[in-house]
């Protein structure tokens, strides 16, 4: 408990102009992937890749937080630290993994990384808990001691799930070199008891098309289809997180892909992991950042000046649309953050920008409903985290049907633009925009497309405005929500 208190106090000491208010961040220092997401004994548990010692990736621990609603979090003591021969590689440790409950016991599955005679070994291990607070590593770890024959040592990120009374695990793998010209795989294992695992085959193989290594794979059933997700290293189209929808023959390990797509077209969305919420919905949380093999990523952001680095996306409910495209939208629990709502209908917009709000708390949700028959202008621009010539712009081009998220004037750090094609439904377009201290997310048509990015504005960039470059537009509906913080300190 003392340790938890100490960490919570550190969080408030390290607030700064970029510290996220309602996106999960670590109390101090470095974090990356979400791990072990689970609803267990009345609480949501969030574990995450954590280096308590510095703002750089190194020596991975599992940080831990709990929540009653997946929005308001409470820091807990570190759950796993590298302290065994099999997981103590100084640049390794307890890598990503997942959690399941069996007979009231919480099982954490993680990749242990160590080095023997200069060679890195990645194996799959278990830690258990009866209260969700203290964890014991299984004495006979590792439970999967080596990758399948012919695979390289890049063998990590076990995601365990139950189907038809059997336990399954997907693990990321690679043939050849993960960092150069290898070929990514997602391996499938089966078990009756969670301790003994049998390799069944591969759910996904890159065959030169999907990257050199498939990190953080996941697999879940939705509307009778099987969704497979992963974060491929060196994907030729630089997809940070990829999804497939298809059918699965578990007996023969044959996955038939019917759809494939990019989960989020923004800059910062990696290693998403899914879990089932207490109402049975499938929910995803991702690391809102990315790695260096993504060419636009520079040093993972400047927030180390505030002694923290890395944040998570808000939980997103996952659904398939009528054509089996994956859609993701912030869970309804996000609404528990709302302190005030302002709405406008039939708002007339022209060249002169209309200020929608000036919020020093920089924590907002903006919902826009647009009927394009009421829009004469080809473009419409919404600027957030703005002050005069500094802002992040969401530009809608109704002719080419492209939304551009442009952060070229958003900060003094990185810049960049990304384009996202959209479709109109009966002439309507709906946008939901989430703004926090150092991120902007755009959800198009209730999550048909998502665009997520980090941006590092100055403290005075608190305004949001809307304008058209020429001609008029009438916006059917505008809703501005003012949001509170998720931290109970
Ligand atoms: N991060 C973890 C690995 C995983 C990678 C290490 C993905 O388990 O493959 O921190 O971001």
Short mmCIF file of C-alpha atoms and ligand atoms in Angstrom, two decimals:
data_model
loop_
_atom_site.label_atom_id
_atom_site.label_comp_id
_atom_site.label_asym_id
_atom_site.label_seq_id
_atom_site.Cartn_x
_atom_site.Cartn_y
_atom_site.Cartn_z
CA UNK A 1 0.00 0.00 0.00
CA UNK A 2 2.83 2.36 0.94
CA UNK A 3 4.43 1.76 -2.41
CA UNK A 4 1.13 2.59 -4.16
CA UNK A 5 0.80 5.82 -2.24
CA UNK A 6 4.34 6.82 -3.02
CA UNK A 7 3.72 6.26 -6.72
CA UNK A 8 0.44 8.15 -6.68
CA UNK A 9 2.11 11.13 -5.03
CA UNK A 10 4.82 11.10 -7.65
CA UNK A 11 2.13 11.36 -10.31
CA UNK A 12 0.85 14.68 -8.96
CA UNK A 13 4.37 16.02 -8.56
CA UNK A 14 5.15 15.42 -12.18
CA UNK A 15 2.13 17.09 -13.79
CA UNK A 16 3.17 19.28 -16.69
CA UNK A 17 1.80 20.93 -19.78
CA UNK A 18 1.69 17.64 -21.71
CA UNK A 19 0.58 15.26 -18.95
CA UNK A 20 -2.60 13.61 -20.22
CA UNK A 21 -5.69 14.22 -18.14
CA UNK A 22 -7.96 11.33 -19.09
CA UNK A 23 -5.70 9.08 -21.17
CA UNK A 24 -3.77 6.63 -19.01
CA UNK A 25 -0.14 7.61 -18.37
CA UNK A 26 2.36 5.98 -15.98
CA UNK A 27 2.91 7.65 -12.59
CA UNK A 28 6.52 8.38 -13.60
CA UNK A 29 8.96 7.27 -16.30
CA UNK A 30 8.48 5.06 -19.36
CA UNK A 31 5.50 2.95 -20.45
CA UNK A 32 4.54 1.13 -23.65
CA UNK A 33 2.10 -1.71 -24.47
CA UNK A 34 -1.02 -2.42 -22.42
CA UNK A 35 -0.84 -5.93 -20.95
CA UNK A 36 -3.13 -8.36 -19.13
CA UNK A 37 -6.36 -6.39 -19.58
CA UNK A 38 -9.07 -8.18 -17.65
CA UNK A 39 -12.20 -7.70 -15.55
CA UNK A 40 -11.46 -9.75 -12.44
CA UNK A 41 -13.34 -9.93 -9.12
CA UNK A 42 -15.24 -6.68 -9.71
CA UNK A 43 -12.36 -4.53 -11.01
CA UNK A 44 -10.76 -3.75 -14.33
CA UNK A 45 -7.04 -4.52 -14.25
CA UNK A 46 -4.63 -2.77 -16.54
CA UNK A 47 -1.02 -3.91 -16.64
CA UNK A 48 1.50 -2.24 -18.90
CA UNK A 49 5.09 -2.40 -20.09
CA UNK A 50 6.88 -0.23 -17.61
CA UNK A 51 10.40 0.89 -16.83
CA UNK A 52 10.20 2.47 -13.37
CA UNK A 53 13.78 3.71 -13.56
CA UNK A 54 13.86 6.06 -16.53
CA UNK A 55 11.94 7.58 -19.44
CA UNK A 56 13.57 5.19 -21.89
CA UNK A 57 12.56 1.68 -22.87
CA UNK A 58 14.62 -0.78 -20.82
CA UNK A 59 14.27 -3.58 -18.26
CA UNK A 60 10.58 -4.25 -18.66
CA UNK A 61 8.34 -4.55 -15.59
CA UNK A 62 4.56 -4.90 -15.55
CA UNK A 63 3.07 -1.70 -14.13
CA UNK A 64 -0.43 -2.09 -12.71
CA UNK A 65 -3.57 0.00 -12.23
CA UNK A 66 -7.17 -0.83 -11.35
CA UNK A 67 -10.48 0.79 -12.15
CA UNK A 68 -14.19 0.32 -11.60
CA UNK A 69 -15.13 1.82 -14.96
CA UNK A 70 -11.97 1.57 -17.19
CA UNK A 71 -11.76 5.39 -17.14
CA UNK A 72 -10.84 6.39 -13.57
CA UNK A 73 -7.65 4.59 -12.57
CA UNK A 74 -5.78 3.95 -9.37
CA UNK A 75 -2.06 3.10 -9.44
CA UNK A 76 -1.03 -0.19 -7.87
CA UNK A 77 2.42 -1.51 -7.02
CA UNK A 78 4.41 -3.04 -9.87
CA UNK A 79 3.01 -6.53 -10.57
CA UNK A 80 5.98 -8.24 -12.28
CA UNK A 81 9.64 -7.37 -12.25
CA UNK A 82 12.58 -9.12 -13.90
CA UNK A 83 14.01 -11.18 -11.05
CA UNK A 84 14.42 -14.72 -12.42
CA UNK A 85 17.18 -16.26 -14.48
CA UNK A 86 14.73 -16.66 -17.36
CA UNK A 87 13.45 -13.06 -17.38
CA UNK A 88 16.35 -10.91 -16.22
CA UNK A 89 18.03 -9.77 -19.43
CA UNK A 90 18.84 -6.08 -18.68
CA UNK A 91 17.41 -4.95 -22.00
CA UNK A 92 14.54 -7.38 -21.76
CA UNK A 93 12.67 -8.48 -18.68
CA UNK A 94 8.96 -9.23 -18.48
CA UNK A 95 7.63 -8.49 -21.94
CA UNK A 96 4.02 -8.14 -23.07
CA UNK A 97 1.27 -10.64 -22.45
CA UNK A 98 -2.29 -11.18 -21.32
CA UNK A 99 -4.52 -12.32 -18.45
CA UNK A 100 -7.33 -14.83 -17.98
CA UNK A 101 -9.30 -16.06 -14.98
CA UNK A 102 -9.63 -19.76 -14.23
CA UNK A 103 -11.43 -21.07 -11.12
CA UNK A 104 -11.11 -17.69 -9.40
CA UNK A 105 -7.34 -17.48 -10.02
CA UNK A 106 -5.89 -14.74 -12.20
CA UNK A 107 -3.30 -16.08 -14.65
CA UNK A 108 -0.85 -13.64 -16.23
CA UNK A 109 0.97 -14.85 -19.34
CA UNK A 110 4.08 -12.94 -20.27
CA UNK A 111 7.19 -13.30 -22.40
CA UNK A 112 10.35 -13.73 -20.37
CA UNK A 113 13.42 -12.38 -22.08
CA UNK A 114 16.91 -13.35 -21.12
CA UNK A 115 20.33 -13.73 -22.70
CA UNK A 116 22.41 -16.90 -22.60
CA UNK A 117 25.93 -16.79 -24.08
CA UNK A 118 25.06 -13.60 -25.95
CA UNK A 119 21.91 -15.11 -27.49
CA UNK A 120 18.48 -13.66 -26.62
CA UNK A 121 15.83 -16.17 -25.53
CA UNK A 122 12.15 -15.38 -25.40
CA UNK A 123 9.92 -17.88 -23.63
CA UNK A 124 6.32 -17.86 -22.42
CA UNK A 125 5.73 -17.77 -18.67
CA UNK A 126 2.96 -17.65 -16.07
CA UNK A 127 2.37 -15.67 -12.87
CA UNK A 128 -0.77 -16.20 -10.79
CA UNK A 129 -2.75 -14.25 -8.21
CA UNK A 130 -5.74 -15.01 -5.99
CA UNK A 131 -6.52 -11.38 -5.21
CA UNK A 132 -5.35 -9.45 -8.28
CA UNK A 133 -2.88 -7.55 -6.11
CA UNK A 134 0.07 -9.87 -5.43
CA UNK A 135 1.55 -12.17 -8.07
CA UNK A 136 3.66 -15.30 -7.93
CA UNK A 137 5.69 -16.59 -10.81
CA UNK A 138 5.02 -20.24 -11.60
CA UNK A 139 7.93 -22.34 -10.25
CA UNK A 140 8.12 -24.43 -13.45
CA UNK A 141 8.37 -21.46 -15.80
CA UNK A 142 8.73 -21.21 -18.73
CA UNK A 143 5.66 -23.10 -19.94
CA UNK A 144 6.70 -22.70 -23.60
CA UNK A 145 10.45 -23.04 -23.67
CA UNK A 146 11.20 -22.37 -27.31
CA UNK A 147 9.56 -21.23 -30.54
CA UNK A 148 8.37 -23.77 -33.13
CA UNK A 149 11.13 -25.37 -35.18
CA UNK A 150 12.60 -23.11 -37.83
CA UNK A 151 11.49 -19.91 -36.05
CA UNK A 152 13.86 -17.18 -34.88
CA UNK A 153 14.26 -16.11 -31.25
CA UNK A 154 11.73 -13.32 -31.71
CA UNK A 155 8.87 -15.16 -30.10
CA UNK A 156 6.67 -13.07 -27.88
CA UNK A 157 3.45 -11.51 -26.58
CA UNK A 158 1.16 -14.43 -25.64
CA UNK A 159 -2.57 -13.65 -25.80
CA UNK A 160 -4.68 -16.38 -24.18
CA UNK A 161 -8.41 -16.97 -24.71
CA UNK A 162 -10.98 -19.73 -24.25
CA UNK A 163 -13.08 -21.24 -27.01
CA UNK A 164 -15.34 -24.31 -26.90
CA UNK A 165 -13.90 -25.42 -23.56
CA UNK A 166 -10.26 -25.26 -24.69
CA UNK A 167 -7.58 -22.66 -24.01
CA UNK A 168 -5.77 -21.10 -26.93
CA UNK A 169 -2.77 -18.81 -27.13
CA UNK A 170 -1.59 -16.70 -30.06
CA UNK A 171 2.09 -15.68 -30.00
CA UNK A 172 4.03 -13.41 -32.36
CA UNK A 173 6.83 -15.10 -34.27
CA UNK A 174 9.19 -14.74 -37.18
CA UNK A 175 11.17 -16.80 -39.64
CA UNK A 176 14.53 -15.10 -40.26
CA UNK A 177 15.41 -11.68 -38.90
CA UNK A 178 12.68 -9.58 -37.28
CA UNK A 179 14.68 -6.38 -37.76
CA UNK A 180 15.68 -6.94 -41.41
CA UNK A 181 14.12 -9.31 -43.91
CA UNK A 182 12.30 -11.89 -41.80
CA UNK A 183 8.76 -13.09 -42.35
CA UNK A 184 6.18 -12.57 -39.59
CA UNK A 185 3.93 -15.29 -38.16
CA UNK A 186 1.18 -15.60 -35.57
CA UNK A 187 1.50 -19.02 -33.92
CA UNK A 188 -1.42 -20.84 -32.30
CA UNK A 189 -1.10 -23.06 -29.21
CA UNK A 190 -3.77 -25.16 -27.47
CA UNK A 191 -4.09 -26.29 -23.84
CA UNK A 192 -6.53 -28.02 -21.48
CA UNK A 193 -5.05 -26.70 -18.27
CA UNK A 194 -3.15 -23.45 -19.09
CA UNK A 195 0.18 -25.10 -18.18
CA UNK A 196 0.76 -27.61 -20.99
CA UNK A 197 0.69 -26.13 -24.49
CA UNK A 198 0.73 -27.76 -27.90
CA UNK A 199 1.71 -25.90 -31.10
CA UNK A 200 -1.14 -26.19 -33.63
CA UNK A 201 0.19 -24.15 -36.57
CA UNK A 202 0.03 -20.53 -37.72
CA UNK A 203 -3.02 -18.31 -37.83
CA UNK A 204 -1.31 -15.71 -40.01
CA UNK A 205 1.81 -15.76 -42.19
CA UNK A 206 3.26 -12.66 -43.79
CA UNK A 207 4.69 -14.32 -46.91
CA UNK A 208 6.59 -11.14 -47.66
CA UNK A 209 3.51 -8.92 -47.42
CA UNK A 210 2.68 -8.23 -43.80
CA UNK A 211 5.98 -7.39 -42.14
CA UNK A 212 8.94 -9.10 -40.56
CA UNK A 213 7.51 -9.84 -37.11
CA UNK A 214 3.96 -9.74 -35.79
CA UNK A 215 4.05 -8.19 -32.35
CA UNK A 216 1.24 -8.29 -29.81
CA UNK A 217 -1.19 -10.55 -31.68
CA UNK A 218 -4.78 -10.90 -30.51
CA UNK A 219 -7.69 -13.06 -31.61
CA UNK A 220 -11.36 -12.81 -30.64
CA UNK A 221 -14.80 -13.75 -31.87
CA UNK A 222 -17.24 -11.05 -32.99
CA UNK A 223 -20.62 -11.72 -34.64
CA UNK A 224 -19.61 -15.25 -35.59
CA UNK A 225 -16.38 -14.09 -37.27
CA UNK A 226 -12.83 -14.33 -35.91
CA UNK A 227 -10.91 -11.09 -35.71
CA UNK A 228 -7.10 -11.29 -35.65
CA UNK A 229 -5.06 -8.19 -34.86
CA UNK A 230 -1.33 -7.53 -34.57
CA UNK A 231 1.30 -4.81 -34.82
CA UNK A 232 3.66 -5.78 -37.62
CA UNK A 233 7.27 -4.63 -37.66
CA UNK A 234 8.37 -3.28 -41.04
CA UNK A 235 5.00 -3.56 -42.71
CA UNK A 236 5.42 -2.29 -46.27
CA UNK A 237 2.51 0.16 -45.91
CA UNK A 238 3.55 1.16 -42.42
CA UNK A 239 0.34 -0.03 -40.86
CA UNK A 240 0.92 0.22 -37.17
CA UNK A 241 -1.86 -2.10 -36.20
CA UNK A 242 -3.49 -4.44 -38.62
CA UNK A 243 -6.77 -6.35 -38.40
CA UNK A 244 -8.18 -9.32 -40.29
CA UNK A 245 -11.73 -10.62 -40.19
CA UNK A 246 -12.39 -14.20 -41.21
CA UNK A 247 -13.34 -17.71 -40.19
CA UNK A 248 -11.28 -20.11 -38.12
CA UNK A 249 -10.97 -23.88 -38.14
CA UNK A 250 -9.26 -24.46 -34.79
CA UNK A 251 -8.93 -28.20 -35.28
CA UNK A 252 -6.74 -27.83 -38.36
CA UNK A 253 -5.50 -24.31 -37.58
CA UNK A 254 -6.76 -22.80 -40.81
CA UNK A 255 -7.69 -19.12 -40.74
CA UNK A 256 -9.51 -17.88 -43.82
CA UNK A 257 -9.23 -14.11 -44.22
CA UNK A 258 -12.20 -12.23 -45.64
CA UNK A 259 -11.16 -8.65 -44.79
CA UNK A 260 -7.97 -6.90 -43.85
CA UNK A 261 -7.43 -3.28 -42.80
CA UNK A 262 -5.57 -0.67 -40.85
CA UNK A 263 -6.97 -0.28 -37.34
CA UNK A 264 -6.07 3.39 -37.02
CA UNK A 265 -4.69 5.58 -39.78
CA UNK A 266 -3.01 8.08 -37.43
CA UNK A 267 0.59 8.15 -36.23
CA UNK A 268 0.19 6.71 -32.78
CA UNK A 269 -1.64 3.45 -32.27
CA UNK A 270 0.38 0.33 -31.47
CA UNK A 271 0.03 -3.00 -29.65
CA UNK A 272 -3.76 -2.90 -29.10
CA UNK A 273 -5.08 -5.55 -26.74
CA UNK A 274 -8.69 -6.61 -26.33
CA UNK A 275 -10.70 -7.79 -23.36
CA UNK A 276 -14.35 -8.35 -22.46
CA UNK A 277 -15.96 -5.68 -20.28
CA UNK A 278 -18.41 -6.51 -17.52
CA UNK A 279 -21.34 -6.25 -19.94
CA UNK A 280 -19.75 -8.64 -22.45
CA UNK A 281 -18.59 -6.00 -24.96
CA UNK A 282 -15.26 -6.43 -26.74
CA UNK A 283 -13.03 -3.48 -25.86
CA UNK A 284 -9.54 -2.51 -27.10
CA UNK A 285 -6.83 -0.41 -25.51
CA UNK A 286 -3.59 0.45 -27.36
CA UNK A 287 -0.31 2.18 -26.65
CA UNK A 288 -0.80 5.65 -28.14
CA UNK A 289 2.65 5.77 -29.68
CA UNK A 290 4.91 3.67 -31.90
CA UNK A 291 8.46 2.43 -32.50
CA UNK A 292 11.42 3.73 -34.42
CA UNK A 293 11.03 1.48 -37.41
CA UNK A 294 8.15 3.77 -38.18
CA UNK A 295 10.02 6.46 -40.09
CA UNK A 296 8.14 9.42 -38.64
CA UNK A 297 8.77 8.52 -35.03
CA UNK A 298 11.38 10.67 -33.33
CA UNK A 299 12.49 9.70 -29.88
CA UNK A 300 8.94 8.93 -28.66
CA UNK A 301 8.02 12.49 -27.77
CA UNK A 302 9.38 15.22 -25.51
CA UNK A 303 7.44 14.38 -22.34
CA UNK A 304 10.52 13.01 -20.58
CA UNK A 305 11.04 16.68 -19.66
CA UNK A 306 8.08 16.07 -17.37
CA UNK A 307 9.49 12.73 -16.19
CA UNK A 308 6.95 10.47 -17.91
CA UNK A 309 6.62 8.99 -21.37
CA UNK A 310 3.90 7.02 -23.10
CA UNK A 311 0.13 6.92 -22.82
CA UNK A 312 -2.76 4.64 -23.71
CA UNK A 313 -5.73 5.23 -25.95
CA UNK A 314 -9.11 5.51 -24.27
CA UNK A 315 -10.87 2.12 -24.26
CA UNK A 316 -12.65 1.57 -27.57
CA UNK A 317 -15.64 -0.72 -28.09
CA UNK A 318 -15.07 -2.90 -31.15
CA UNK A 319 -17.80 -3.83 -33.60
CA UNK A 320 -18.11 -5.10 -37.15
CA UNK A 321 -20.24 -3.13 -39.58
CA UNK A 322 -22.60 -4.78 -42.08
CA UNK A 323 -19.65 -5.39 -44.43
CA UNK A 324 -17.44 -6.79 -41.68
CA UNK A 325 -15.16 -3.78 -41.41
CA UNK A 326 -13.78 -3.26 -37.95
CA UNK A 327 -15.17 -0.17 -36.20
CA UNK A 328 -13.91 1.24 -32.91
CA UNK A 329 -15.53 3.93 -30.78
CA UNK A 330 -14.78 5.26 -27.26
CA UNK A 331 -16.71 3.26 -24.67
CA UNK A 332 -19.80 4.92 -23.19
CA UNK A 333 -18.01 5.11 -19.81
CA UNK A 334 -16.00 8.03 -21.26
CA UNK A 335 -19.16 10.07 -20.65
CA UNK A 336 -18.57 9.80 -16.91
CA UNK A 337 -15.84 12.42 -17.48
CA UNK A 338 -18.25 15.08 -18.73
CA UNK A 339 -18.65 18.11 -16.47
CA UNK A 340 -20.50 20.35 -18.93
CA UNK A 341 -22.12 20.04 -22.36
CA UNK A 342 -22.72 22.88 -24.83
CA UNK A 343 -24.68 22.26 -28.03
CA UNK A 344 -25.44 24.28 -31.16
CA UNK A 345 -27.77 23.45 -34.03
CA UNK A 346 -27.71 24.81 -37.58
CA UNK A 347 -24.49 26.71 -36.97
CA UNK A 348 -23.62 29.05 -39.86
CA UNK A 349 -19.96 28.98 -40.69
CA UNK A 350 -17.86 31.09 -43.04
CA UNK A 351 -14.31 32.25 -43.62
CA UNK A 352 -14.19 34.04 -40.30
CA UNK A 353 -13.35 31.44 -37.69
CA UNK A 354 -15.97 30.82 -35.00
CA UNK A 355 -14.49 30.04 -31.62
CA UNK A 356 -16.20 26.96 -30.21
CA UNK A 357 -14.44 27.08 -26.85
CA UNK A 358 -11.41 28.20 -24.89
CA UNK A 359 -10.76 25.57 -22.25
CA UNK A 360 -7.65 25.86 -20.06
CA UNK A 361 -8.21 22.22 -19.04
CA UNK A 362 -7.65 21.11 -22.64
CA UNK A 363 -9.86 18.03 -22.14
CA UNK A 364 -12.74 17.92 -24.57
CA UNK A 365 -14.97 15.82 -26.72
CA UNK A 366 -16.39 17.47 -29.83
CA UNK A 367 -19.21 15.85 -31.80
CA UNK A 368 -20.12 17.23 -35.23
CA UNK A 369 -23.02 16.10 -37.40
CA UNK A 370 -22.84 17.36 -40.96
CA UNK A 371 -25.46 17.19 -43.68
CA UNK A 372 -23.50 17.98 -46.82
CA UNK A 373 -26.52 19.29 -48.67
CA UNK A 374 -26.23 22.29 -46.32
CA UNK A 375 -22.56 22.84 -47.09
CA UNK A 376 -21.65 25.07 -50.04
CA UNK A 377 -17.94 25.06 -49.34
CA UNK A 378 -15.68 22.24 -50.51
CA UNK A 379 -13.77 22.24 -47.22
CA UNK A 380 -14.40 22.64 -43.53
CA UNK A 381 -11.69 22.97 -40.91
CA UNK A 382 -11.87 22.38 -37.17
CA UNK A 383 -8.81 23.47 -35.19
CA UNK A 384 -8.05 22.19 -31.70
CA UNK A 385 -5.29 22.84 -29.17
CA UNK A 386 -5.00 26.21 -30.85
CA UNK A 387 -3.79 29.73 -30.26
CA UNK A 388 -3.46 32.09 -33.24
CA UNK A 389 -1.06 30.45 -35.73
CA UNK A 390 -0.48 27.32 -33.61
CA UNK A 391 -3.12 24.59 -33.84
CA UNK A 392 -3.85 21.03 -34.91
CA UNK A 393 -6.30 21.01 -37.81
CA UNK A 394 -8.91 18.48 -38.85
CA UNK A 395 -9.69 19.34 -42.46
CA UNK A 396 -12.62 17.80 -44.29
CA UNK A 397 -12.55 17.78 -48.09
CA UNK A 398 -16.10 16.92 -49.18
CA UNK A 399 -15.15 16.53 -52.82
CA UNK A 400 -12.30 14.07 -52.55
CA UNK A 401 -13.86 12.62 -49.37
CA UNK A 402 -10.68 12.85 -47.38
CA UNK A 403 -10.18 13.97 -43.80
CA UNK A 404 -6.69 15.26 -43.05
CA UNK A 405 -5.34 15.50 -39.55
CA UNK A 406 -2.60 18.12 -39.84
CA UNK A 407 -0.31 18.81 -36.92
CA UNK A 408 2.25 20.81 -38.91
CA UNK A 409 1.37 23.89 -36.84
CA UNK A 410 0.47 21.93 -33.71
CA UNK A 411 3.76 22.06 -31.84
CA UNK A 412 7.48 22.79 -32.10
CA UNK A 413 8.29 19.14 -32.21
CA UNK A 414 7.34 16.84 -35.03
CA UNK A 415 4.67 18.06 -37.40
CA UNK A 416 3.06 15.83 -40.00
CA UNK A 417 -0.22 15.17 -41.78
CA UNK A 418 -2.23 12.06 -42.38
CA UNK A 419 -5.11 11.49 -44.75
CA UNK A 420 -8.12 9.35 -44.10
CA UNK A 421 -10.74 8.57 -46.76
CA UNK A 422 -14.34 8.58 -45.57
CA UNK A 423 -17.80 7.74 -46.85
CA UNK A 424 -21.02 9.67 -46.52
CA UNK A 425 -24.15 7.92 -45.30
CA UNK A 426 -27.29 9.46 -46.81
CA UNK A 427 -25.30 12.70 -47.19
CA UNK A 428 -24.31 12.64 -43.53
CA UNK A 429 -20.88 12.65 -41.89
CA UNK A 430 -20.36 12.39 -38.16
CA UNK A 431 -17.12 13.19 -36.36
CA UNK A 432 -16.16 12.65 -32.75
CA UNK A 433 -12.93 14.35 -31.70
CA UNK A 434 -11.14 13.70 -28.42
CA UNK A 435 -8.67 16.30 -27.23
CA UNK A 436 -6.32 15.87 -24.29
CA UNK A 437 -3.11 17.67 -23.24
CA UNK A 438 -0.92 15.87 -25.78
CA UNK A 439 -3.18 13.92 -28.11
CA UNK A 440 -5.98 14.26 -30.63
CA UNK A 441 -8.20 11.41 -31.85
CA UNK A 442 -10.77 11.61 -34.61
CA UNK A 443 -13.50 8.97 -34.94
CA UNK A 444 -15.25 9.11 -38.31
CA UNK A 445 -18.87 7.94 -38.61
CA UNK A 446 -19.00 6.38 -35.18
CA UNK A 447 -15.66 4.60 -35.57
CA UNK A 448 -15.62 3.45 -39.21
CA UNK A 449 -12.20 5.10 -39.30
CA UNK A 450 -9.96 6.31 -36.50
CA UNK A 451 -7.09 8.79 -36.65
CA UNK A 452 -4.93 9.07 -33.55
CA UNK A 453 -1.93 11.27 -32.96
CA UNK A 454 0.20 12.79 -30.27
CA UNK A 455 0.90 16.50 -30.38
CA UNK A 456 2.85 18.63 -27.90
CA UNK A 457 1.26 22.10 -27.74
CA UNK A 458 2.20 25.01 -25.50
CA UNK A 459 0.14 25.75 -22.40
CA UNK A 460 -1.72 28.64 -24.02
CA UNK A 461 -3.02 26.48 -26.93
CA UNK A 462 -6.44 26.05 -25.38
CA UNK A 463 -8.84 27.12 -28.13
CA UNK A 464 -11.00 25.35 -30.66
CA UNK A 465 -12.45 27.07 -33.72
CA UNK A 466 -14.23 26.12 -36.92
CA UNK A 467 -14.12 27.79 -40.36
CA UNK A 468 -14.50 27.29 -44.09
CA UNK A 469 -11.84 28.62 -46.49
CA UNK A 470 -14.53 30.20 -48.70
CA UNK A 471 -18.31 30.00 -49.13
CA UNK A 472 -20.69 29.04 -46.37
CA UNK A 473 -21.57 25.93 -44.49
CA UNK A 474 -24.35 25.14 -42.08
CA UNK A 475 -23.44 22.51 -39.53
CA UNK A 476 -26.44 20.55 -38.34
CA UNK A 477 -25.22 19.81 -34.84
CA UNK A 478 -22.20 20.67 -32.72
CA UNK A 479 -21.67 19.32 -29.23
CA UNK A 480 -18.80 20.36 -27.00
CA UNK A 481 -18.16 18.31 -23.86
CA UNK A 482 -15.84 19.60 -21.16
CA UNK A 483 -14.10 16.66 -19.52
CA UNK A 484 -12.64 16.09 -16.07
CA UNK A 485 -9.56 14.10 -15.07
CA UNK A 486 -9.44 10.30 -14.65
CA UNK A 487 -7.15 10.41 -11.66
CA UNK A 488 -8.25 9.72 -8.17
CA UNK A 489 -5.21 10.93 -6.27
N1 LIG B 1 6.86 -4.34 -26.70
C1 LIG B 1 7.20 -5.38 -25.79
C2 LIG B 1 7.26 -6.63 -26.59
C3 LIG B 1 6.43 -6.30 -27.77
C4 LIG B 1 6.74 -4.88 -28.02
C5 LIG B 1 8.49 -5.03 -25.12
C6 LIG B 1 5.69 -4.16 -28.81
O1 LIG B 1 6.75 -7.72 -25.84
O2 LIG B 1 6.67 -7.15 -28.85
O3 LIG B 1 8.36 -3.87 -24.35
O4 LIG B 1 5.64 -2.81 -28.56
#
